[in-house]
C-alpha positions as MATLAB code, in Angstrom:
seq = 'ADVAVLGTNGLTVEHGLTTPDLAEAAVKQAIIAASHRVVVLADHTKLGRVDLARVAPLAAVDTLVTDSGVDAAVAAEVEEAGVRVVLS';
ca = [
       6.372   -2.291   16.187;
       9.455   -3.038   14.190;
       7.558   -4.058   11.034;
       3.874   -3.498   10.270;
       2.301   -5.796    7.691;
      -0.938   -4.358    6.319;
      -3.449   -5.010    3.598;
      -5.144   -2.247    1.644;
      -8.220   -1.800   -0.523;
      -6.560    0.629   -2.895;
      -3.051    1.783   -3.757;
      -1.905    4.464   -6.190;
       1.161    6.671   -6.418;
      -1.039    9.780   -6.291;
      -3.362    8.791   -3.426;
      -1.254    6.267   -1.516;
      -3.123    3.659    0.516;
      -6.913    3.958    0.708;
      -9.880    2.126    2.203;
     -13.666    2.616    2.135;
     -13.819    2.468    5.963;
     -12.942    5.584    8.009;
     -12.387    3.617   11.239;
     -10.079    1.164    9.467;
      -8.107    4.087    8.042;
      -7.631    5.540   11.534;
      -6.404    2.237   12.975;
      -3.978    1.680   10.105;
      -2.669    5.256   10.430;
      -1.863    4.567   14.094;
      -0.146    1.291   13.227;
       1.968    2.977   10.558;
       2.924    5.799   12.928;
       4.085    3.265   15.525;
       6.161    1.177   13.098;
       9.708    1.440   11.815;
       8.948   -0.316    8.531;
       5.709   -0.843    6.602;
       5.036   -3.804    4.323;
       1.803   -3.795    2.313;
       0.270   -7.002    0.979;
      -2.045   -6.315   -1.961;
      -3.021   -8.403   -4.957;
      -2.880   -6.742   -8.373;
      -6.586   -5.812   -8.302;
      -5.882   -3.288   -5.525;
      -3.265   -1.364   -7.498;
      -4.667    1.606   -9.378;
      -7.789    1.644   -7.174;
      -8.783    4.596   -4.955;
     -11.280    4.397   -2.085;
     -12.899    6.985    0.201;
     -10.461    7.263    3.112;
      -6.742    7.856    2.759;
      -4.644    5.699    5.060;
      -1.191    7.002    4.174;
       0.868    8.402    1.328;
       2.866    5.871   -0.649;
       6.028    7.354    0.872;
       5.039    5.693    4.170;
       5.419    2.245    2.569;
       8.768    0.454    2.401;
       7.751   -2.726    0.565;
       4.776   -3.850   -1.509;
       4.182   -7.580   -1.890;
       1.837   -8.382   -4.771;
       1.077  -11.160   -7.230;
       2.440  -11.771  -10.710;
      -0.773  -10.419  -12.271;
       0.351   -6.856  -11.611;
       0.782   -4.617  -14.656;
       4.525   -4.090  -15.183;
       4.066   -0.347  -15.767;
       2.164    0.025  -12.489;
       4.840   -1.923  -10.592;
       7.534    0.270  -12.154;
       5.651    3.441  -11.178;
       5.419    2.246   -7.567;
       9.130    1.375   -7.535;
       9.995    4.780   -9.004;
       8.125    6.303   -6.063;
      10.634    4.591   -3.743;
       8.746    1.437   -2.745;
      10.368   -1.987   -3.145;
       7.999   -4.250   -5.107;
       8.142   -7.997   -4.432;
       6.204  -10.375   -6.697;
       5.025  -13.619   -5.181;
];
């Protein structure tokens, strides 16, 4: 795929993308591996949250699209990690 667009249950700089479902993590890992670019859609409640299964490190993500409720410091931390943050 040229661009993968994924959701996530949790996203932090330290743990990357996470989900409570091991099977979902495996599928998303395969999608990311087969894609040139990765866009993650996650509302502000997902940022700062960590779940059981790691999907990918944050370095695997090119762009994060989130809502205006995101904490500015959290958005800045994600951008400092090299991810473009788009507020919608």
